[in-house]
Coordinates of C-alpha atoms in Angstrom, one line a residue:
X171 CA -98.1 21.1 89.8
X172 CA -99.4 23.3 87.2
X173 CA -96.2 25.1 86.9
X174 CA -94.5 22.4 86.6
X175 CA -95.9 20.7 84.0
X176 CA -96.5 23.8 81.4
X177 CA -93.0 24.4 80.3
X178 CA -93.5 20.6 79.0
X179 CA -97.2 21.6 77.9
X180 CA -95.7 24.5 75.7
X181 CA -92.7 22.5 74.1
X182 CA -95.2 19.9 73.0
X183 CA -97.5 22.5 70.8
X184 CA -94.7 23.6 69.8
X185 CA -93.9 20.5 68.4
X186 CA -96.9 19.3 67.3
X187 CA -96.9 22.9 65.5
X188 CA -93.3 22.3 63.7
X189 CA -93.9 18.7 63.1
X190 CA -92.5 16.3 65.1
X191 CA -90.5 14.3 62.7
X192 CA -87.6 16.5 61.2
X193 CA -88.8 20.2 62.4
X194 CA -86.7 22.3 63.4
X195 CA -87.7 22.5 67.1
X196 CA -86.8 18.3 67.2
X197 CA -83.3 19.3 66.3
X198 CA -83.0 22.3 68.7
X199 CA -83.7 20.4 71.0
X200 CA -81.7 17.3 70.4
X201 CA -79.2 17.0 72.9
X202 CA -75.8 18.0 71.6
X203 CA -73.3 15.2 70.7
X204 CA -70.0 14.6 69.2
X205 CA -71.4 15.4 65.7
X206 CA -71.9 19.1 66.6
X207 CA -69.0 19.4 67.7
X208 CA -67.2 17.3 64.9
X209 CA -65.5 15.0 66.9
X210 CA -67.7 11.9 65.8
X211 CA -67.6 8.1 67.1
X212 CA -64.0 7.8 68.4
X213 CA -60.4 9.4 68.6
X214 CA -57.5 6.5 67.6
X215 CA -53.8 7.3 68.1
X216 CA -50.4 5.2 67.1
X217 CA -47.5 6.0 68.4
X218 CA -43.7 4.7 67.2
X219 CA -40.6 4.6 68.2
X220 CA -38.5 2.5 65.5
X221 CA -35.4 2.3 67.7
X222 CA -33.6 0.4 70.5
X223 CA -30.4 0.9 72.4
X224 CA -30.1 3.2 75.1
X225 CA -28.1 5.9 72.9
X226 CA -31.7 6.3 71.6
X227 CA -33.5 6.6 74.5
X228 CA -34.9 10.1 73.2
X229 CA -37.4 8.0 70.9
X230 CA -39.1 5.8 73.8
X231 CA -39.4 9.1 76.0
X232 CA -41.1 11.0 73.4
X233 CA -43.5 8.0 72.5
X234 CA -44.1 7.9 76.5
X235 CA -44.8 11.7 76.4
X236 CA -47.0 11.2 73.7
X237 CA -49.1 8.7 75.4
X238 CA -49.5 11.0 78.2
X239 CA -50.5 13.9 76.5
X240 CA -53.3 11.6 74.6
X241 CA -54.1 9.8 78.2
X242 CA -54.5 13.2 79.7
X243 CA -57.1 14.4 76.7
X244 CA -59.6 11.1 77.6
X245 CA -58.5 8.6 75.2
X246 CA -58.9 5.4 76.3
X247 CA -55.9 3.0 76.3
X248 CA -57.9 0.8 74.1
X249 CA -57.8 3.0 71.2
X250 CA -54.0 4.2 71.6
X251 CA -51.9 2.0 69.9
X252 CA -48.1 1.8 71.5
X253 CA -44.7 0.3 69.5
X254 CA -42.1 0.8 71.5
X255 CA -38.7 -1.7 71.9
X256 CA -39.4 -1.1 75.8
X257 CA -35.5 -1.8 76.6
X258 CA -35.0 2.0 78.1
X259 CA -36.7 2.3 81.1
X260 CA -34.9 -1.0 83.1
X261 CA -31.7 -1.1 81.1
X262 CA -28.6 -1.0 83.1
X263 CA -27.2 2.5 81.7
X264 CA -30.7 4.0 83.5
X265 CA -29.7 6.2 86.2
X266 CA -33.2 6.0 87.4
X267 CA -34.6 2.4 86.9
X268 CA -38.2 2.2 85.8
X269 CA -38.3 5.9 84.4
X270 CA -38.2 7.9 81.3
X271 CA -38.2 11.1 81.6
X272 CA -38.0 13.8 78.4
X273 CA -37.4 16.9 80.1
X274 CA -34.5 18.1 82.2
X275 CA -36.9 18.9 84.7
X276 CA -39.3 16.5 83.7
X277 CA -41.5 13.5 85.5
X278 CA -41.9 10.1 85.0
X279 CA -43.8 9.3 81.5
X280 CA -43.1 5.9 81.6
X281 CA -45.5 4.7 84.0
X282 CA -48.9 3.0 82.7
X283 CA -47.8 3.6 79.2
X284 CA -49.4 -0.3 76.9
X285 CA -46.8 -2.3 76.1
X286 CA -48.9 -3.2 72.7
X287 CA -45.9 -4.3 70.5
X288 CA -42.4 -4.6 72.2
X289 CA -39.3 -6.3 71.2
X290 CA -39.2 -7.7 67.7
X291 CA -43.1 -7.0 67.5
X292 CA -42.0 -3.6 66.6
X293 CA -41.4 -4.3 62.8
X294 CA -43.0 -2.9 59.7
X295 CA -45.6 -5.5 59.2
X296 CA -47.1 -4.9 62.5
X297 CA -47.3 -1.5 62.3
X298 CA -49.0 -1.3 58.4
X299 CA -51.4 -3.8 59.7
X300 CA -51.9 -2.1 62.7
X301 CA -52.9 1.2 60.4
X302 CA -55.2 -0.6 58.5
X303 CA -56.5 -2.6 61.1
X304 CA -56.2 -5.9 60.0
X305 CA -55.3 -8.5 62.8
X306 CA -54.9 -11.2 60.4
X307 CA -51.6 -9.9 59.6
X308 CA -50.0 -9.4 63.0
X309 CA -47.6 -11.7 64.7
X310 CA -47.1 -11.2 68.4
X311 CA -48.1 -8.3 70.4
X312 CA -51.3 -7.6 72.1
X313 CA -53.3 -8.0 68.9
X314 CA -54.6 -4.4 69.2
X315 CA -55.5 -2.1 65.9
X316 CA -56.7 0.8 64.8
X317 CA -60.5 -0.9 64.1
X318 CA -62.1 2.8 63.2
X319 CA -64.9 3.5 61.3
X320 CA -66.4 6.1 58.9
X321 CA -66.8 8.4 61.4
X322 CA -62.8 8.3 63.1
X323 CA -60.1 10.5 63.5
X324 CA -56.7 9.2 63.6
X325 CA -53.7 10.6 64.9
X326 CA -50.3 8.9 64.1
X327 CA -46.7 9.9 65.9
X328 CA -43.4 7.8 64.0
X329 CA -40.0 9.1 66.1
X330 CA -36.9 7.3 64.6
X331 CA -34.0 7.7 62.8
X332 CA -34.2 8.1 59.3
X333 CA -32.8 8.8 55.5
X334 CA -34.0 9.8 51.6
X335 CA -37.6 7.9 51.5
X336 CA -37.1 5.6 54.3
X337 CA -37.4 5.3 57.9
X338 CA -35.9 2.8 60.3
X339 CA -36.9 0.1 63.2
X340 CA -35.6 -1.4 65.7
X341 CA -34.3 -4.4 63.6
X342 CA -32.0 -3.1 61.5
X343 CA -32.2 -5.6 58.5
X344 CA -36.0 -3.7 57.8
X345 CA -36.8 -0.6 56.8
X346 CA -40.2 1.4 56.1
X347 CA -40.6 2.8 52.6
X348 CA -42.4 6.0 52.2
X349 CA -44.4 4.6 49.3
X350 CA -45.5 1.6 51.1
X351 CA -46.3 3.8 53.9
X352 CA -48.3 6.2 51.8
X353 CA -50.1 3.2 49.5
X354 CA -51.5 1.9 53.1
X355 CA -52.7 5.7 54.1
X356 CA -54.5 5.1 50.5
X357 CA -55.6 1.9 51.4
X358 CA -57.1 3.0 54.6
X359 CA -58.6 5.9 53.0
X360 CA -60.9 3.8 50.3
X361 CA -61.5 1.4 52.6
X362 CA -63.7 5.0 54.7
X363 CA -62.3 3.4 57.7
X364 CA -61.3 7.3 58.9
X365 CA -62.7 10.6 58.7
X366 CA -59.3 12.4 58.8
X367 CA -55.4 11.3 60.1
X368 CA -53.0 13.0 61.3
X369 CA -49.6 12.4 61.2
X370 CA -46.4 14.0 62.9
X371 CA -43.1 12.4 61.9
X372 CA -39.7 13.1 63.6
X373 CA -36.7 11.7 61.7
X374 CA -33.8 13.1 59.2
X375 CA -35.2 13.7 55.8
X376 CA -38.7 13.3 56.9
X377 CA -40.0 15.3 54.1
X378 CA -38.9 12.3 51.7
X379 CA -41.3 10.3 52.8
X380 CA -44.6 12.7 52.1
X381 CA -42.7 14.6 48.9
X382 CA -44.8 14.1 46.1
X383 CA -46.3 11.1 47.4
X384 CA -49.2 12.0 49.5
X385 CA -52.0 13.1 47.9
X386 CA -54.5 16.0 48.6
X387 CA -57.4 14.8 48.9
X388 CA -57.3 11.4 51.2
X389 CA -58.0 13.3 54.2
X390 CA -54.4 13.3 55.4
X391 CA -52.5 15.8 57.0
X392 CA -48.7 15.5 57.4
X393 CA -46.3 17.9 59.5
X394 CA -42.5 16.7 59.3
X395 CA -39.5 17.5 61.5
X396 CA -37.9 18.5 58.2
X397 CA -37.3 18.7 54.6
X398 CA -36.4 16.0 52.1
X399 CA -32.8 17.3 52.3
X400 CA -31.9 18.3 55.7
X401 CA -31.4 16.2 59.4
X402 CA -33.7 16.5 61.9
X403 CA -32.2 17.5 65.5
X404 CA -31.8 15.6 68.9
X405 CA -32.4 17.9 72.0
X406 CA -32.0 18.2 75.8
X407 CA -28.6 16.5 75.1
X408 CA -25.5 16.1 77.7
X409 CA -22.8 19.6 77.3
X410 CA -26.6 21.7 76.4
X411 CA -26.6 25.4 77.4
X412 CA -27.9 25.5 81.1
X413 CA -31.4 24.6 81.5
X414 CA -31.4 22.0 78.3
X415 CA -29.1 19.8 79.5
X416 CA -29.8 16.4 81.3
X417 CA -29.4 16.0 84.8
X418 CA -26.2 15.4 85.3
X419 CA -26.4 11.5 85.8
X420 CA -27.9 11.0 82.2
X421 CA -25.0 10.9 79.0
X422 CA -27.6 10.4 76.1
X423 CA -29.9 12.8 75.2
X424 CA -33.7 13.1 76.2
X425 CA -35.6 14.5 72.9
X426 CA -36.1 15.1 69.9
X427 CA -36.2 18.3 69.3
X428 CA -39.5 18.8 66.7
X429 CA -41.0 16.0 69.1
X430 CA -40.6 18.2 72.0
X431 CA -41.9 21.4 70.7
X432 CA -45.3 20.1 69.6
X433 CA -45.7 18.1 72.7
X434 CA -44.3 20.8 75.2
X435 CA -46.9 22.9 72.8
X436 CA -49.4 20.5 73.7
X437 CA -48.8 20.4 77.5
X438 CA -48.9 24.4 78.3
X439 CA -52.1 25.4 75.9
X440 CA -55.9 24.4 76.0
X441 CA -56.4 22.1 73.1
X442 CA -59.8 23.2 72.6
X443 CA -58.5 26.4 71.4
X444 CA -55.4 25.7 69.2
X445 CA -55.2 25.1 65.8
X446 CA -53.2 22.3 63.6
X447 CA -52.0 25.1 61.9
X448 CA -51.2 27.3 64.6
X449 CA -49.5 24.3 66.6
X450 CA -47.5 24.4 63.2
X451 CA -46.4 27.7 63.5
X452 CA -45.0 27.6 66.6
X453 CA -43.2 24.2 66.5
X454 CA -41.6 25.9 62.9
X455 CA -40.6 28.8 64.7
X456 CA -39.0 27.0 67.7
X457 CA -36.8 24.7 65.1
X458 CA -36.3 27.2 62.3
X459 CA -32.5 27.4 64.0
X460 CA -31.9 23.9 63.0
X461 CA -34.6 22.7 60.6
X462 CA -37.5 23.6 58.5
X463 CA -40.3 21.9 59.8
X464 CA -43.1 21.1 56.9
X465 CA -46.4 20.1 56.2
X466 CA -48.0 18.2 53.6
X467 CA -51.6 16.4 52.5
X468 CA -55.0 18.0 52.6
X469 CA -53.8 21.4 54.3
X470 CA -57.4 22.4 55.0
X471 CA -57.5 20.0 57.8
X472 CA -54.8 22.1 59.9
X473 CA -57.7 24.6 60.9
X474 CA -59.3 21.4 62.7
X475 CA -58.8 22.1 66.5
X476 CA -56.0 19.9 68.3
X477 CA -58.6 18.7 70.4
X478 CA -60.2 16.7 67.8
X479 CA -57.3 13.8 67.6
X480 CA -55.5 14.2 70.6
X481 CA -58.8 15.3 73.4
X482 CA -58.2 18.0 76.1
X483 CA -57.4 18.5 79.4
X484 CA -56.7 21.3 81.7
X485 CA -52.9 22.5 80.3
X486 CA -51.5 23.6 84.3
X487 CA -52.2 20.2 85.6
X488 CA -50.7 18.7 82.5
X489 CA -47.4 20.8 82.3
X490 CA -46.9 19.9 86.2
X491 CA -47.3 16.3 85.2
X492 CA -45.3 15.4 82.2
X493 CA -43.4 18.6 81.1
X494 CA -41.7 21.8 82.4
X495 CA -43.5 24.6 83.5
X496 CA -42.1 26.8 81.7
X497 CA -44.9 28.1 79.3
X498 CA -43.0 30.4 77.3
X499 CA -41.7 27.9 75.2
X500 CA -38.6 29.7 73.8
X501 CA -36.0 28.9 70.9
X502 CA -34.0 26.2 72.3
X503 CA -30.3 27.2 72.0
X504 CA -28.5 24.0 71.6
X505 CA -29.1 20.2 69.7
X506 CA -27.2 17.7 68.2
X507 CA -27.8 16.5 64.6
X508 CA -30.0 13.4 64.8
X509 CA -26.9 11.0 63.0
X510 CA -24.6 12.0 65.8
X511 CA -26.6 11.3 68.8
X512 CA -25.4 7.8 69.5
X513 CA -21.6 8.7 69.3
X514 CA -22.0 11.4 71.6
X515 CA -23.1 9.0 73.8
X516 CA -20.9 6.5 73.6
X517 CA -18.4 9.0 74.3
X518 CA -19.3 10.4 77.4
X519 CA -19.7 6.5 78.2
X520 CA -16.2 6.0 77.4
X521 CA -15.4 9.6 79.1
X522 CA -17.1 8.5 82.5
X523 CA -15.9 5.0 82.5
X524 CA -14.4 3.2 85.3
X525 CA -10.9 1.6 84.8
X526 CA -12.8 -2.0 84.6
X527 CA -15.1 -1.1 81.9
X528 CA -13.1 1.8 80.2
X529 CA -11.8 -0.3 77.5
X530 CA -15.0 -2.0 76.7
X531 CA -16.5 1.4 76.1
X532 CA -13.8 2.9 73.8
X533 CA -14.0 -0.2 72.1
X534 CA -17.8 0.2 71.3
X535 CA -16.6 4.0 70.4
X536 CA -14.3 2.7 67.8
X537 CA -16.7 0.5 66.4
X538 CA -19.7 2.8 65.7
X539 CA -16.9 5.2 64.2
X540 CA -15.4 2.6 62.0
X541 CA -19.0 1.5 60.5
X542 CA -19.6 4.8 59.4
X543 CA -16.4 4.8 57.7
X544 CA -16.8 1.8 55.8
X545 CA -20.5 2.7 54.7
X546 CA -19.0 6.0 53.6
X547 CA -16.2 5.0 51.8
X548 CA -18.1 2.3 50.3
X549 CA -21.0 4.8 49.1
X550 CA -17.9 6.9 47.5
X551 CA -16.3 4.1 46.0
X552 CA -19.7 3.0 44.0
X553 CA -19.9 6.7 43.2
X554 CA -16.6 7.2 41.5
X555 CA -16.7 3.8 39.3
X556 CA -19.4 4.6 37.8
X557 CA -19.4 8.4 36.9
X558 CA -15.8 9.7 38.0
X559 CA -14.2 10.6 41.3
X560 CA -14.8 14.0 40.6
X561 CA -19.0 13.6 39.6
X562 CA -19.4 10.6 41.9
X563 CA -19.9 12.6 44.6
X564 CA -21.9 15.0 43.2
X565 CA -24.0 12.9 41.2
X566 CA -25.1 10.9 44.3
X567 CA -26.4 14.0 46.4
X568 CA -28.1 15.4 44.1
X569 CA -31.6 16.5 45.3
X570 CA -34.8 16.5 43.1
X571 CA -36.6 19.3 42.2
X572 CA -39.6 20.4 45.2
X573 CA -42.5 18.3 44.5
X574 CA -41.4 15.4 42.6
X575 CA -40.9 11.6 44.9
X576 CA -37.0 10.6 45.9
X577 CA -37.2 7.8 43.3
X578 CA -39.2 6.9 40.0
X579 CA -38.8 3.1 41.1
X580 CA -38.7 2.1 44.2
X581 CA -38.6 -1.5 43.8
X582 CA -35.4 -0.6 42.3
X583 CA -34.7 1.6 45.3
X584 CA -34.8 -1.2 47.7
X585 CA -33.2 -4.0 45.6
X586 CA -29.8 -2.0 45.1
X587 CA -30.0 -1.5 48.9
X588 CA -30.8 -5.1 49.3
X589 CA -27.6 -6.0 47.2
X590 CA -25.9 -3.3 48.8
X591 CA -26.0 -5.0 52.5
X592 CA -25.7 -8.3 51.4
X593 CA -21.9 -7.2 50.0
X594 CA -21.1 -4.3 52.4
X595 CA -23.3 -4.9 55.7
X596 CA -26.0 -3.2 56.8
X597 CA -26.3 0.7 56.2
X598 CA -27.6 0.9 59.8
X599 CA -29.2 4.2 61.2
X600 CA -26.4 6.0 59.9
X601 CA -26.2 4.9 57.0
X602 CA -29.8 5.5 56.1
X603 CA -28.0 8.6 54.8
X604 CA -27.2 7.2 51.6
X605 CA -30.7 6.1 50.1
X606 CA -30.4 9.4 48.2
X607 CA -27.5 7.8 45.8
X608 CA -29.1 4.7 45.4
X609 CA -31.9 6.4 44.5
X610 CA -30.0 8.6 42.3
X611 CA -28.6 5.5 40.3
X612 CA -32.0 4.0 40.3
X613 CA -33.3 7.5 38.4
X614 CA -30.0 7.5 36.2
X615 CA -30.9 3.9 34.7
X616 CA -28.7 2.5 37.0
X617 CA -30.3 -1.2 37.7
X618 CA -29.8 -3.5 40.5
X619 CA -28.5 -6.0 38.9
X620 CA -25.5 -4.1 38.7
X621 CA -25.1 -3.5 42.2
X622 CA -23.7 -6.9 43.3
X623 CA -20.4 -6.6 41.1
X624 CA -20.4 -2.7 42.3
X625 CA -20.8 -3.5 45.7
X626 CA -18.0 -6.2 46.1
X627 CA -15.7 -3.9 43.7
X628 CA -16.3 -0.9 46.8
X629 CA -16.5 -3.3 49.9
X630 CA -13.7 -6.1 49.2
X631 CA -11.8 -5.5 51.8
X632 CA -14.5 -6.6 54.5
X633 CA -17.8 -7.4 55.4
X634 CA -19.1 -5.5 58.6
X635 CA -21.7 -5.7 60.4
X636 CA -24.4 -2.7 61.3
X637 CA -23.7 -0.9 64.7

């Protein structure tokens, strides 16, 4: 009995010897916590896909992987946040109803994934609200936010189509601004309803929406797919080289290409032990063949472990689970620009048509070829009347200097968009493209008042609708 009781005897001289309240022996031998370790109260995540239609079925099945990789690591459902249209997994063009897979040689990731926000829930509203976790501005869905405190880290994954300061969702009369993005990230941040956020982005232009925008010191760090200029890249895509293409059975393509590096990243190393800044790295190097991959925000928070906002599991089990196995994690040797996903789906649609159906498929061929016309030549047509055929063109491309926002005034930015669809139709996912030359015209002292009489000059001949 003796011996048992003077290892107890000894810690409490000890004690009484360094003063019980706040000496240094009380904190040794505090039992280590979350604070230590700097992981503090709890780990939030949303995830986004802002698309429908299975010719984007890539989105969905790298919001599903996501939610996997974040399950895997120990959060709880009830702080992971889902939007997701949810029309992939049962639709009709499925070759494998009830699944999603985002690998070639991939699982299931579609199974216990929340349905939090599905269908028409999946709009803008929802998902600022669901940021700054304020239920009293949601309509439908499960009601679930991102109620964090002080002491929270966030992580944040958007996958969607995109253009110039903008980024799309599933109904495609709505948009997400980058500014009103970045003013609720500001928002958040003076409400200290966060430690520090994370937030990956996969879309075309994805650098628009965090160039000169997103400031240093909110605790935010950004990594993009790409630049402000440049389209990001869909991946594991039908005609890929030989172990990137989709089983056979599949005709759209099953990834986005920045989306799967990090996650693939994700799935074959111990979180515990790699870096936001080294995940970086390796997800730049793996795109650098199609797109620069950036970062942007307080940079000091990419030497904060993985592990932190996303948890940690043991990678082998992982990889088998929701991934390949392949752990090298090479360059990957073929992708299709982001824009051009959908058509190359609807043409192997209209390729592998039966008789019956073949028409109805050329026919949805024609028309996803024929919006982009119209949008283009409508774009061109604005361009030339007001500053020449010649400098049209030129005039509306024109990129901003590295470090300066897409547009001065962006209320102006989405009014001349505004009157834009209300002449010519909706720009669509493809023509997302062209928020550059409104935004051009906006910087030039262009107005939108002007934009009605310019639109109907360039659109007369018809009024389409988006595709």
């Amino acid at each position: 009995m003796a011996r048992l009781c003077f290892p107890l005897l000894v810690v409490q001289l000890l004690l009484l010897i360094a003063g019980v309240a706040g000496g240094p022996w009380q904190e040794f031998l505090r039992p280590q916590s979350d604070v230590d370790n700097d992981v503090i109260g709890t780990r939030w995540a949303v995830l986004i896909a802002g698309s429908k239609g299975f010719e984007n079925y890539r989105h969905q099945a790298d919001v599903c992987h996501a939610y996997q990789i974040l399950k895997k690591g120990g959060l709880k459902d009830e702080n992971i946040v889902v939007f997701m249209y949810d029309d992939i997994a049962n639709n009709s063009a499925n070759p494998r109803p009830g699944v999603i897979i985002n690998h070639p040689n991939g699982s299931d990731v579609y199974a216990g994934v929340p349905k939090d926000y599905t269908g028409e829930d999946v709009n803008v509203k929802n998902f600022l609200a669901v940021l700054l976790g304020d239920k009293s501005a949601l309509t439908g869905g499960t009601g679930k936010v991102i109620n964090s405190s002080q002491d929270d880290h966030i992580f944040v994954y958007y996958t969607d189509h995109g253009g110039p300061g903008v980024l799309g969702m599933p109904t495609l009369s709505e948009s997400l601004y980058a500014n009103d993005l970045v003013e609720t990230l500001v928002k958040k941040h003076l409400a200290g309803t966060y430690k520090s956020l994370v937030f990956y982005l996969e879309a075309c232009e994805s650098g628009s929406i965090f160039e000169g925008l997103l400031p240093a010191n909110i605790s935010v760090y950004a990594t993009t797919a790409s630049n402000a200029n440049e389209s990001s890249w869909a991946t594991y895509c039908p005609g890929g080289r030989e172990g990137e293409a989709p089983p056979p059975e599949f005709m759209t393509c099953l990834g986005d290409l920045y989306s799967v590096s990090w996650m693939e990243d994700s799935d074959v190393h111990n979180l515990r032990n790699e870096s936001f800044e080294l995940q970086y790295d390796n997800v730049k190097n793996r795109t650098l063949s199609w797109s620069h991959v950036m970062q942007y925000g307080d940079l000091g928070l990419n030497a904060q472990t993985l592990d932190i906002f996303m948890g940690s599991s043991d990678p082998a089990n992982h990889s088998a689970t929701v991934g390949s196995t392949d752990n090298s994690l090479g360059q990957l040797s073929s992708a299709v620009h982001q824009r051009d996903a959908d058509l190359l789906y609807f043409w192997h649609k209209y390729r592998r048509s039966s008789d019956g159906m073949s028409e109805e498929a050329r026919k949805e061929l024609l028309e996803v070829m024929a919006h982009r016309s119209r949008v283009d030549k409508g774009i061109e047509r604005i361009g030339g009347i007001l500053f020449g055929t010649e400098a049209g063109p030129q005039f509306l491309t024109a990129v901003r200097p590295t470090g300066w926002p897409l547009v001065d005034d962006w209320d102006c930015l989405k009014s001349m968009v505004r009157a834009f669809e209300e002449q010519c139709g909706l720009l669509g996912q493809y023509g997302m493209k062209h928020t550059r030359a409104f935004a051009n015209m906006c910087n030039a002292g262009v107005g939108p008042i002007a934009m009605p009489n310019l639109a109907s000059k360039a659109c007369a001949a018809s009024t389409p609708s988006a595709f």
